[in-house]
Amino acid sequence: MKLGLLRNTFLPSSETFIYEQLNQYSGWQVEVITREVINQDQFRSNQWNINSIQKNAKSKFYKLFIKLLYTLKINSTSKISKIIEYKDIDVIHAHFGVDAIYAIKACEKHNIPLFVTFHGYDITRLPKFKIYPFSYLMYYFNYKKLSEKADLFLAVSSHIRSKLIEKGFPEEKIIIHYIGIDLKKIFYREEISVNTNEIIITTVGRLTEKKGIEYLIRAFDKIFEDCENVRLRIIGDGYLKNSLLSLSKLGRSKDNIEFLGNIPHDMVIENLRRSHIFSLPSVTATDGDQEGLGMVILEASATGLPIVASRSGGIVDAVIDNETGYLVEEKNVDELYLKLKHLVENDHLRVEMGKKGRVYMEENFDISKQTKKLEILYKKYLRK
């Protein structure tokens, strides 16, 4: 049996979760269908093939022209249809609602099921009328058709499920499905093996409004007034980097805040394993964007880190409040400070919460188990 995995741009460095899922399929031959490929040297596998719409383009200009035709839905149906026919694909699974609209007619033409995973911005910030990017505009005009024609919608959290229903997607066609993380690669670390001369608080994410890093820096500065043996490590990059750097230099804790920028995924995991606390105080962005789930929270929990995060979007599915960590209200610096400080000062509590976090990940977010569930769903919806 053959699965067509659809993603307009394959594979941004921020979407390692798609790569990890691809490598878990066992009963299906995976054919990736994409408009364009990036970072191909970083993501290699002999378990799946890449079918790029742009693959025969000889020049940069022609690649852009092909991309435009596809994005405006001028030739997307014919391009996807040819791949479905040539590769004899049985099911299409699109990641992100924005991408899924391009497969509607092709799936109808070949009478195969269409699965769509919604991750966050595609239903919290969108759909809305935006001229650019053109894919957002196409999504705005086609998302209602998608809600009618697709066979199954996979929400990455209970929050995303609620948003889908709110936007008019049929409740009976929506299920919550956690992609999960590869627990064979992310090992539980005993805190006793971590240097405790300095308590390290780590955060990971794009430096954008949604991640709420500003509130973490402010809370950390308050912690530093009471406990100077603390350090904050910020991993990631984004348009707010300069303003966050400026903010970090205003307080007494300025020498204890590190900006590590974008680093490879294996180095992210290594930094988590050498930390004591993970924090992600995400907020609802001005444009409505919210966390779909918070994949890095899952990774941090899997290593045995207690979590301090905001009660925002799908994060409530990733953290059990008062058991695997703490949930605080968005933008509440004082509450964030108190919960972080409590963990900084309580070694035993950090260890206990970290243990419970690892168990919670093993029970609910093991990518191997979650992918097997997907394969069963695909078979259930087969029409040929």
mmCIF file of C-alpha atoms in Angstrom:
data_model
loop_
_atom_site.group_PDB
_atom_site.id
_atom_site.type_symbol
_atom_site.label_atom_id
_atom_site.label_comp_id
_atom_site.label_asym_id
_atom_site.label_seq_id
_atom_site.Cartn_x
_atom_site.Cartn_y
_atom_site.Cartn_z
ATOM 1 C CA MET A 1 0.000 0.000 0.000
ATOM 2 C CA LYS A 2 1.185 3.495 -0.823
ATOM 3 C CA LEU A 3 0.779 6.716 1.114
ATOM 4 C CA GLY A 4 1.150 10.135 -0.486
ATOM 5 C CA LEU A 5 2.357 12.616 2.116
ATOM 6 C CA LEU A 6 1.622 16.150 0.918
ATOM 7 C CA ARG A 7 3.540 19.214 2.091
ATOM 8 C CA ASN A 8 3.964 22.355 -0.015
ATOM 9 C CA THR A 9 7.494 23.011 1.247
ATOM 10 C CA PHE A 10 9.417 19.950 2.359
ATOM 11 C CA LEU A 11 11.245 20.048 4.910
ATOM 12 C CA PRO A 12 11.707 23.293 6.876
ATOM 13 C CA SER A 13 14.128 22.894 9.780
ATOM 14 C CA SER A 14 11.266 23.610 12.200
ATOM 15 C CA GLU A 15 9.320 20.548 11.011
ATOM 16 C CA THR A 16 11.449 17.674 12.228
ATOM 17 C CA PHE A 17 8.235 16.117 13.577
ATOM 18 C CA ILE A 18 7.148 15.334 9.990
ATOM 19 C CA TYR A 19 10.541 13.793 9.249
ATOM 20 C CA GLU A 20 10.362 11.669 12.399
ATOM 21 C CA GLN A 21 6.856 10.472 11.537
ATOM 22 C CA LEU A 22 7.916 9.562 7.997
ATOM 23 C CA ASN A 23 10.609 7.280 9.349
ATOM 24 C CA GLN A 24 8.129 5.368 11.529
ATOM 25 C CA TYR A 25 5.882 3.967 8.791
ATOM 26 C CA SER A 26 6.257 0.199 8.508
ATOM 27 C CA GLY A 27 3.337 -1.121 6.457
ATOM 28 C CA TRP A 28 3.227 1.661 3.883
ATOM 29 C CA GLN A 29 5.500 2.850 1.096
ATOM 30 C CA VAL A 30 5.618 6.638 1.448
ATOM 31 C CA GLU A 31 5.726 8.960 -1.555
ATOM 32 C CA VAL A 32 6.314 12.575 -0.537
ATOM 33 C CA ILE A 33 4.453 15.006 -2.822
ATOM 34 C CA THR A 34 5.802 18.534 -2.607
ATOM 35 C CA ARG A 35 5.950 21.797 -4.460
ATOM 36 C CA GLU A 36 9.567 22.408 -3.425
ATOM 37 C CA VAL A 37 12.291 20.771 -1.357
ATOM 38 C CA ILE A 38 14.586 22.564 1.077
ATOM 39 C CA ASN A 39 17.252 21.241 3.472
ATOM 40 C CA GLN A 40 17.443 18.009 1.475
ATOM 41 C CA ASP A 41 20.986 17.435 2.702
ATOM 42 C CA GLN A 42 19.774 17.499 6.321
ATOM 43 C CA PHE A 43 16.913 15.037 5.928
ATOM 44 C CA ARG A 44 17.814 11.838 4.139
ATOM 45 C CA SER A 45 16.127 8.465 4.188
ATOM 46 C CA ASN A 46 15.764 5.366 2.044
ATOM 47 C CA GLN A 47 12.311 4.749 3.531
ATOM 48 C CA TRP A 48 10.499 7.260 1.313
ATOM 49 C CA ASN A 49 10.698 8.949 -2.090
ATOM 50 C CA ILE A 50 10.367 12.659 -2.881
ATOM 51 C CA ASN A 51 8.204 13.765 -5.808
ATOM 52 C CA SER A 52 8.892 17.469 -6.345
ATOM 53 C CA ILE A 53 6.788 19.590 -8.696
ATOM 54 C CA GLN A 54 9.871 21.716 -9.380
ATOM 55 C CA LYS A 55 12.327 18.864 -9.945
ATOM 56 C CA ASN A 56 12.755 19.417 -13.702
ATOM 57 C CA ALA A 57 13.065 23.204 -13.526
ATOM 58 C CA LYS A 58 16.419 24.275 -14.966
ATOM 59 C CA SER A 59 16.537 27.873 -13.764
ATOM 60 C CA LYS A 60 15.628 29.850 -10.657
ATOM 61 C CA PHE A 61 13.108 31.909 -12.629
ATOM 62 C CA TYR A 62 11.375 28.805 -13.973
ATOM 63 C CA LYS A 63 11.212 27.340 -10.457
ATOM 64 C CA LEU A 64 9.481 30.481 -9.228
ATOM 65 C CA PHE A 65 7.101 30.366 -12.191
ATOM 66 C CA ILE A 66 6.178 26.724 -11.484
ATOM 67 C CA LYS A 67 5.733 27.543 -7.785
ATOM 68 C CA LEU A 68 3.382 30.418 -8.646
ATOM 69 C CA LEU A 69 1.243 28.289 -10.988
ATOM 70 C CA TYR A 70 0.936 25.612 -8.310
ATOM 71 C CA THR A 71 0.213 28.048 -5.468
ATOM 72 C CA LEU A 72 -2.531 29.787 -7.447
ATOM 73 C CA LYS A 73 -4.107 26.349 -8.093
ATOM 74 C CA ILE A 74 -3.642 26.677 -11.853
ATOM 75 C CA ASN A 75 -1.839 23.359 -12.325
ATOM 76 C CA SER A 76 -1.796 21.805 -8.841
ATOM 77 C CA THR A 77 -4.574 19.298 -9.544
ATOM 78 C CA SER A 78 -2.933 17.986 -12.703
ATOM 79 C CA LYS A 79 0.506 17.790 -11.063
ATOM 80 C CA ILE A 80 -0.735 15.901 -8.002
ATOM 81 C CA SER A 81 -2.990 13.685 -10.131
ATOM 82 C CA LYS A 82 -0.071 12.564 -12.294
ATOM 83 C CA ILE A 83 1.919 11.557 -9.229
ATOM 84 C CA ILE A 84 -1.058 9.708 -7.710
ATOM 85 C CA GLU A 85 -1.577 7.808 -10.956
ATOM 86 C CA TYR A 86 2.078 7.098 -11.714
ATOM 87 C CA LYS A 87 2.888 5.984 -8.159
ATOM 88 C CA ASP A 88 -0.445 4.198 -7.638
ATOM 89 C CA ILE A 89 -1.079 6.004 -4.347
ATOM 90 C CA ASP A 90 -3.894 4.748 -2.093
ATOM 91 C CA VAL A 91 -4.210 7.586 0.463
ATOM 92 C CA ILE A 92 -3.164 11.244 0.637
ATOM 93 C CA HIS A 93 -2.173 12.677 4.020
ATOM 94 C CA ALA A 94 -1.596 16.439 3.978
ATOM 95 C CA HIS A 95 0.164 18.259 6.786
ATOM 96 C CA PHE A 96 -1.439 21.667 7.448
ATOM 97 C CA GLY A 97 -4.825 22.757 6.156
ATOM 98 C CA VAL A 98 -3.147 25.338 3.920
ATOM 99 C CA ASP A 99 -1.502 22.516 1.963
ATOM 100 C CA ALA A 100 -4.480 20.150 1.929
ATOM 101 C CA ILE A 101 -6.644 22.315 -0.359
ATOM 102 C CA TYR A 102 -4.366 21.475 -3.286
ATOM 103 C CA ALA A 103 -5.244 17.780 -3.064
ATOM 104 C CA ILE A 104 -9.054 18.027 -2.935
ATOM 105 C CA LYS A 105 -9.795 17.610 -6.656
ATOM 106 C CA ALA A 106 -6.998 15.117 -7.268
ATOM 107 C CA CYS A 107 -8.288 12.845 -4.489
ATOM 108 C CA GLU A 108 -11.817 13.133 -5.882
ATOM 109 C CA LYS A 109 -10.608 12.302 -9.379
ATOM 110 C CA HIS A 110 -8.837 9.126 -8.224
ATOM 111 C CA ASN A 111 -11.395 8.245 -5.534
ATOM 112 C CA ILE A 112 -8.856 8.032 -2.720
ATOM 113 C CA PRO A 113 -9.214 9.340 0.859
ATOM 114 C CA LEU A 114 -7.737 12.640 2.034
ATOM 115 C CA PHE A 115 -6.424 12.975 5.588
ATOM 116 C CA VAL A 116 -5.431 16.395 6.963
ATOM 117 C CA THR A 117 -3.358 17.136 10.064
ATOM 118 C CA PHE A 118 -3.905 20.591 11.545
ATOM 119 C CA HIS A 119 -0.941 21.791 13.580
ATOM 120 C CA GLY A 120 -1.815 25.275 14.813
ATOM 121 C CA TYR A 121 -1.586 28.460 12.768
ATOM 122 C CA ASP A 122 -3.622 26.862 9.979
ATOM 123 C CA ILE A 123 -6.718 27.034 12.190
ATOM 124 C CA THR A 124 -5.864 29.505 14.991
ATOM 125 C CA ARG A 125 -4.461 32.352 12.863
ATOM 126 C CA LEU A 126 -6.090 31.271 9.602
ATOM 127 C CA PRO A 127 -8.243 31.078 7.555
ATOM 128 C CA LYS A 128 -8.638 34.797 6.982
ATOM 129 C CA PHE A 129 -8.546 37.036 3.930
ATOM 130 C CA LYS A 130 -4.908 37.840 3.150
ATOM 131 C CA ILE A 131 -3.622 38.769 -0.286
ATOM 132 C CA TYR A 132 -0.150 37.456 0.503
ATOM 133 C CA PRO A 133 1.184 34.833 0.822
ATOM 134 C CA PHE A 134 -0.904 33.561 -2.089
ATOM 135 C CA SER A 135 -1.296 30.154 -0.416
ATOM 136 C CA TYR A 136 -3.144 31.863 2.465
ATOM 137 C CA LEU A 137 -5.456 33.533 -0.037
ATOM 138 C CA MET A 138 -6.173 30.210 -1.744
ATOM 139 C CA TYR A 139 -6.797 28.626 1.655
ATOM 140 C CA TYR A 140 -9.321 31.344 2.537
ATOM 141 C CA PHE A 141 -11.347 30.624 -0.604
ATOM 142 C CA ASN A 142 -11.118 26.822 -0.316
ATOM 143 C CA TYR A 143 -11.177 25.837 3.364
ATOM 144 C CA LYS A 144 -14.961 25.326 3.397
ATOM 145 C CA LYS A 145 -14.658 22.942 0.463
ATOM 146 C CA LEU A 146 -11.898 21.169 2.364
ATOM 147 C CA SER A 147 -14.185 20.784 5.392
ATOM 148 C CA GLU A 148 -16.771 19.116 3.147
ATOM 149 C CA LYS A 149 -14.555 16.925 0.964
ATOM 150 C CA ALA A 150 -11.729 15.594 3.160
ATOM 151 C CA ASP A 151 -12.305 12.268 4.894
ATOM 152 C CA LEU A 152 -10.629 12.833 8.254
ATOM 153 C CA PHE A 153 -9.147 15.782 10.137
ATOM 154 C CA LEU A 154 -6.386 15.042 12.646
ATOM 155 C CA ALA A 155 -6.073 17.678 15.379
ATOM 156 C CA VAL A 156 -2.736 17.702 17.216
ATOM 157 C CA SER A 157 -4.455 18.697 20.484
ATOM 158 C CA SER A 158 -7.870 19.141 22.066
ATOM 159 C CA HIS A 159 -7.500 22.891 21.546
ATOM 160 C CA ILE A 160 -7.012 22.478 17.796
ATOM 161 C CA ARG A 161 -10.032 20.190 17.684
ATOM 162 C CA SER A 162 -12.121 22.916 19.349
ATOM 163 C CA LYS A 163 -10.862 25.496 16.862
ATOM 164 C CA LEU A 164 -11.761 23.265 13.915
ATOM 165 C CA ILE A 165 -15.308 22.863 15.211
ATOM 166 C CA GLU A 166 -15.505 26.601 15.833
ATOM 167 C CA LYS A 167 -14.568 27.237 12.182
ATOM 168 C CA GLY A 168 -17.304 24.929 10.915
ATOM 169 C CA PHE A 169 -15.445 21.651 10.343
ATOM 170 C CA PRO A 170 -17.761 18.662 10.959
ATOM 171 C CA GLU A 171 -17.214 17.298 14.452
ATOM 172 C CA GLU A 172 -17.761 13.685 13.373
ATOM 173 C CA LYS A 173 -14.767 13.906 11.005
ATOM 174 C CA ILE A 174 -12.309 15.253 13.587
ATOM 175 C CA ILE A 175 -10.119 13.172 15.896
ATOM 176 C CA ILE A 176 -7.286 14.138 18.223
ATOM 177 C CA HIS A 177 -4.081 12.488 17.098
ATOM 178 C CA TYR A 178 -0.730 13.300 18.710
ATOM 179 C CA ILE A 179 2.151 12.855 16.281
ATOM 180 C CA GLY A 180 4.452 12.043 19.180
ATOM 181 C CA ILE A 181 8.224 11.968 19.562
ATOM 182 C CA ASP A 182 10.859 9.288 19.085
ATOM 183 C CA LEU A 183 11.509 8.036 22.608
ATOM 184 C CA LYS A 184 14.246 5.733 21.318
ATOM 185 C CA LYS A 185 16.309 8.806 20.497
ATOM 186 C CA ILE A 186 15.359 10.980 23.475
ATOM 187 C CA PHE A 187 16.685 9.398 26.641
ATOM 188 C CA TYR A 188 15.606 10.087 30.198
ATOM 189 C CA ARG A 189 18.434 11.680 32.167
ATOM 190 C CA GLU A 190 18.842 11.499 35.921
ATOM 191 C CA GLU A 191 19.296 14.996 37.358
ATOM 192 C CA ILE A 192 22.009 13.638 39.598
ATOM 193 C CA SER A 193 24.173 13.424 36.471
ATOM 194 C CA VAL A 194 23.660 17.139 35.718
ATOM 195 C CA ASN A 195 25.904 19.824 37.214
ATOM 196 C CA THR A 196 23.907 21.512 40.000
ATOM 197 C CA ASN A 197 26.354 24.310 40.777
ATOM 198 C CA GLU A 198 24.141 26.346 38.487
ATOM 199 C CA ILE A 199 20.439 25.720 37.819
ATOM 200 C CA ILE A 200 19.812 26.037 34.082
ATOM 201 C CA ILE A 201 16.419 27.079 32.718
ATOM 202 C CA THR A 202 16.112 26.445 28.980
ATOM 203 C CA THR A 203 13.592 27.561 26.384
ATOM 204 C CA VAL A 204 13.420 26.596 22.715
ATOM 205 C CA GLY A 205 11.435 28.248 19.935
ATOM 206 C CA ARG A 206 11.284 30.877 17.263
ATOM 207 C CA LEU A 207 11.833 34.348 18.688
ATOM 208 C CA THR A 208 8.361 35.558 17.799
ATOM 209 C CA GLU A 209 5.503 37.099 19.739
ATOM 210 C CA LYS A 210 3.716 33.758 20.213
ATOM 211 C CA LYS A 211 6.567 32.196 22.198
ATOM 212 C CA GLY A 212 6.350 34.802 24.987
ATOM 213 C CA ILE A 213 10.125 34.901 25.604
ATOM 214 C CA GLU A 214 9.833 38.518 26.789
ATOM 215 C CA TYR A 215 7.896 37.342 29.866
ATOM 216 C CA LEU A 216 10.426 34.620 30.600
ATOM 217 C CA ILE A 217 13.300 37.125 30.552
ATOM 218 C CA ARG A 218 11.404 39.417 32.943
ATOM 219 C CA ALA A 219 10.584 36.509 35.280
ATOM 220 C CA PHE A 220 14.172 35.259 35.168
ATOM 221 C CA ASP A 221 15.492 38.667 36.219
ATOM 222 C CA LYS A 222 13.260 38.513 39.298
ATOM 223 C CA ILE A 223 14.546 35.015 40.103
ATOM 224 C CA PHE A 224 18.137 36.254 39.811
ATOM 225 C CA GLU A 225 17.489 38.804 42.554
ATOM 226 C CA ASP A 226 16.900 35.877 44.958
ATOM 227 C CA CYS A 227 19.077 33.126 43.470
ATOM 228 C CA GLU A 228 22.226 34.046 41.589
ATOM 229 C CA ASN A 229 23.158 30.442 40.757
ATOM 230 C CA VAL A 230 20.739 30.382 37.810
ATOM 231 C CA ARG A 231 21.214 30.648 34.057
ATOM 232 C CA LEU A 232 18.722 31.127 31.221
ATOM 233 C CA ARG A 233 19.447 29.602 27.812
ATOM 234 C CA ILE A 234 17.368 30.708 24.859
ATOM 235 C CA ILE A 235 17.575 28.503 21.766
ATOM 236 C CA GLY A 236 16.119 29.778 18.498
ATOM 237 C CA ASP A 237 16.066 32.801 16.225
ATOM 238 C CA GLY A 238 13.472 35.169 14.836
ATOM 239 C CA TYR A 239 12.419 38.728 14.151
ATOM 240 C CA LEU A 240 12.298 39.643 17.876
ATOM 241 C CA LYS A 241 15.910 38.683 18.524
ATOM 242 C CA ASN A 242 17.292 42.225 18.735
ATOM 243 C CA SER A 243 14.521 43.523 20.990
ATOM 244 C CA LEU A 244 14.864 40.496 23.275
ATOM 245 C CA LEU A 245 18.630 40.956 23.406
ATOM 246 C CA SER A 246 18.093 44.586 24.400
ATOM 247 C CA LEU A 247 15.597 43.591 27.078
ATOM 248 C CA SER A 248 17.969 40.984 28.505
ATOM 249 C CA LYS A 249 20.683 43.619 28.976
ATOM 250 C CA LEU A 250 18.512 45.871 31.119
ATOM 251 C CA GLY A 251 18.451 43.707 34.256
ATOM 252 C CA ARG A 252 20.995 42.465 36.780
ATOM 253 C CA SER A 253 20.822 38.993 35.262
ATOM 254 C CA LYS A 254 22.217 40.101 31.880
ATOM 255 C CA ASP A 255 25.419 38.060 32.217
ATOM 256 C CA ASN A 256 23.425 34.917 32.986
ATOM 257 C CA ILE A 257 21.235 34.954 29.885
ATOM 258 C CA GLU A 258 22.541 33.194 26.783
ATOM 259 C CA PHE A 259 21.136 33.361 23.261
ATOM 260 C CA LEU A 260 22.309 30.239 21.420
ATOM 261 C CA GLY A 261 20.495 30.924 18.134
ATOM 262 C CA ASN A 262 19.393 28.138 15.812
ATOM 263 C CA ILE A 263 21.258 24.910 16.494
ATOM 264 C CA PRO A 264 20.840 21.358 15.077
ATOM 265 C CA HIS A 265 18.110 19.226 16.616
ATOM 266 C CA ASP A 266 20.547 16.804 18.249
ATOM 267 C CA MET A 267 22.226 19.749 19.989
ATOM 268 C CA VAL A 268 18.825 20.991 21.178
ATOM 269 C CA ILE A 269 18.217 17.604 22.815
ATOM 270 C CA GLU A 270 21.691 17.632 24.350
ATOM 271 C CA ASN A 271 21.053 21.086 25.837
ATOM 272 C CA LEU A 272 17.760 19.855 27.297
ATOM 273 C CA ARG A 273 19.552 16.903 28.888
ATOM 274 C CA ARG A 274 22.000 19.296 30.543
ATOM 275 C CA SER A 275 19.287 21.579 31.891
ATOM 276 C CA HIS A 276 17.187 21.492 35.061
ATOM 277 C CA ILE A 277 13.935 23.222 34.017
ATOM 278 C CA PHE A 278 12.210 23.877 30.711
ATOM 279 C CA SER A 279 9.942 26.884 30.203
ATOM 280 C CA LEU A 280 7.723 27.957 27.308
ATOM 281 C CA PRO A 281 5.455 30.871 28.326
ATOM 282 C CA SER A 282 3.615 31.091 24.991
ATOM 283 C CA VAL A 283 0.871 33.645 24.413
ATOM 284 C CA THR A 284 -1.929 34.222 21.949
ATOM 285 C CA ALA A 285 -0.331 36.425 19.282
ATOM 286 C CA THR A 286 -1.937 39.630 18.041
ATOM 287 C CA ASP A 287 -3.023 37.860 14.842
ATOM 288 C CA GLY A 288 -4.628 35.035 16.851
ATOM 289 C CA ASP A 289 -1.848 32.476 16.384
ATOM 290 C CA GLN A 290 -1.560 29.958 19.244
ATOM 291 C CA GLU A 291 0.454 26.872 20.103
ATOM 292 C CA GLY A 292 -0.983 23.764 18.479
ATOM 293 C CA LEU A 293 0.668 21.549 21.100
ATOM 294 C CA GLY A 294 4.304 22.465 21.693
ATOM 295 C CA MET A 295 6.467 19.618 20.370
ATOM 296 C CA VAL A 296 9.552 20.839 22.216
ATOM 297 C CA ILE A 297 7.645 20.524 25.503
ATOM 298 C CA LEU A 298 7.211 16.833 24.723
ATOM 299 C CA GLU A 299 10.939 16.486 24.052
ATOM 300 C CA ALA A 300 11.856 18.327 27.246
ATOM 301 C CA SER A 301 9.453 16.196 29.295
ATOM 302 C CA ALA A 302 10.886 13.034 27.727
ATOM 303 C CA THR A 303 14.362 13.940 28.977
ATOM 304 C CA GLY A 304 13.001 14.285 32.506
ATOM 305 C CA LEU A 305 12.682 18.055 32.772
ATOM 306 C CA PRO A 306 9.865 19.659 34.765
ATOM 307 C CA ILE A 307 7.933 22.143 32.629
ATOM 308 C CA VAL A 308 6.736 25.661 33.363
ATOM 309 C CA ALA A 309 4.533 26.847 30.525
ATOM 310 C CA SER A 310 1.506 28.988 29.917
ATOM 311 C CA ARG A 311 -2.050 27.729 29.825
ATOM 312 C CA SER A 312 -2.220 28.614 26.136
ATOM 313 C CA GLY A 313 -3.528 26.751 23.095
ATOM 314 C CA GLY A 314 -2.724 23.050 22.989
ATOM 315 C CA ILE A 315 -0.051 23.219 25.704
ATOM 316 C CA VAL A 316 -2.654 21.998 28.202
ATOM 317 C CA ASP A 317 -2.443 18.567 26.513
ATOM 318 C CA ALA A 318 1.340 18.447 26.903
ATOM 319 C CA VAL A 319 1.636 19.324 30.614
ATOM 320 C CA ILE A 320 -0.266 17.928 33.600
ATOM 321 C CA ASP A 321 -0.478 20.902 35.940
ATOM 322 C CA ASN A 322 1.130 20.271 39.355
ATOM 323 C CA GLU A 323 2.330 16.818 38.232
ATOM 324 C CA THR A 324 4.680 17.076 35.241
ATOM 325 C CA GLY A 325 5.124 20.824 35.648
ATOM 326 C CA TYR A 326 3.183 24.028 36.139
ATOM 327 C CA LEU A 327 0.801 25.945 33.910
ATOM 328 C CA VAL A 328 0.519 29.709 34.364
ATOM 329 C CA GLU A 329 -1.686 32.356 32.815
ATOM 330 C CA GLU A 330 -0.452 34.072 29.648
ATOM 331 C CA LYS A 331 1.770 37.132 30.207
ATOM 332 C CA ASN A 332 1.669 36.745 34.006
ATOM 333 C CA VAL A 333 5.300 37.473 34.917
ATOM 334 C CA ASP A 334 4.749 37.196 38.675
ATOM 335 C CA GLU A 335 3.123 33.754 38.444
ATOM 336 C CA LEU A 336 5.816 32.571 36.047
ATOM 337 C CA TYR A 337 8.504 33.839 38.442
ATOM 338 C CA LEU A 338 6.970 32.088 41.469
ATOM 339 C CA LYS A 339 6.635 28.698 39.746
ATOM 340 C CA LEU A 340 10.146 28.819 38.268
ATOM 341 C CA LYS A 341 11.647 29.952 41.581
ATOM 342 C CA HIS A 342 9.851 27.132 43.412
ATOM 343 C CA LEU A 343 11.472 24.584 41.084
ATOM 344 C CA VAL A 344 14.876 26.271 41.264
ATOM 345 C CA GLU A 345 14.803 25.893 45.054
ATOM 346 C CA ASN A 346 13.402 22.340 45.206
ATOM 347 C CA ASP A 347 15.711 19.650 43.846
ATOM 348 C CA HIS A 348 13.455 16.750 44.852
ATOM 349 C CA LEU A 349 10.378 18.320 43.228
ATOM 350 C CA ARG A 350 12.250 18.790 39.938
ATOM 351 C CA VAL A 351 13.210 15.125 39.913
ATOM 352 C CA GLU A 352 9.708 13.884 40.769
ATOM 353 C CA MET A 353 8.006 16.054 38.155
ATOM 354 C CA GLY A 354 10.593 15.000 35.586
ATOM 355 C CA LYS A 355 9.935 11.302 36.257
ATOM 356 C CA LYS A 356 6.181 11.778 35.898
ATOM 357 C CA GLY A 357 6.750 13.726 32.689
ATOM 358 C CA ARG A 358 8.707 10.870 31.131
ATOM 359 C CA VAL A 359 5.973 8.371 32.023
ATOM 360 C CA TYR A 360 3.320 10.677 30.555
ATOM 361 C CA MET A 361 5.296 10.873 27.305
ATOM 362 C CA GLU A 362 5.699 7.087 27.148
ATOM 363 C CA GLU A 363 1.972 6.536 27.679
ATOM 364 C CA ASN A 364 0.629 9.175 25.288
ATOM 365 C CA PHE A 365 3.282 10.506 22.901
ATOM 366 C CA ASP A 366 5.387 7.571 21.681
ATOM 367 C CA ILE A 367 5.693 8.238 17.943
ATOM 368 C CA SER A 368 6.018 4.537 17.128
ATOM 369 C CA LYS A 369 2.664 3.749 18.768
ATOM 370 C CA GLN A 370 1.017 6.850 17.318
ATOM 371 C CA THR A 371 2.131 6.036 13.758
ATOM 372 C CA LYS A 372 0.775 2.509 14.050
ATOM 373 C CA LYS A 373 -2.590 4.041 14.974
ATOM 374 C CA LEU A 374 -2.370 6.157 11.806
ATOM 375 C CA GLU A 375 -1.703 3.138 9.622
ATOM 376 C CA ILE A 376 -4.806 1.444 11.021
ATOM 377 C CA LEU A 377 -6.857 4.548 10.206
ATOM 378 C CA TYR A 378 -5.568 4.633 6.629
ATOM 379 C CA LYS A 379 -6.705 1.042 6.062
ATOM 380 C CA LYS A 380 -10.112 1.809 7.519
ATOM 381 C CA TYR A 381 -10.727 4.521 4.905
ATOM 382 C CA LEU A 382 -9.353 2.713 1.854
ATOM 383 C CA ARG A 383 -11.732 2.738 -1.085
ATOM 384 C CA LYS A 384 -9.923 0.420 -3.504
#
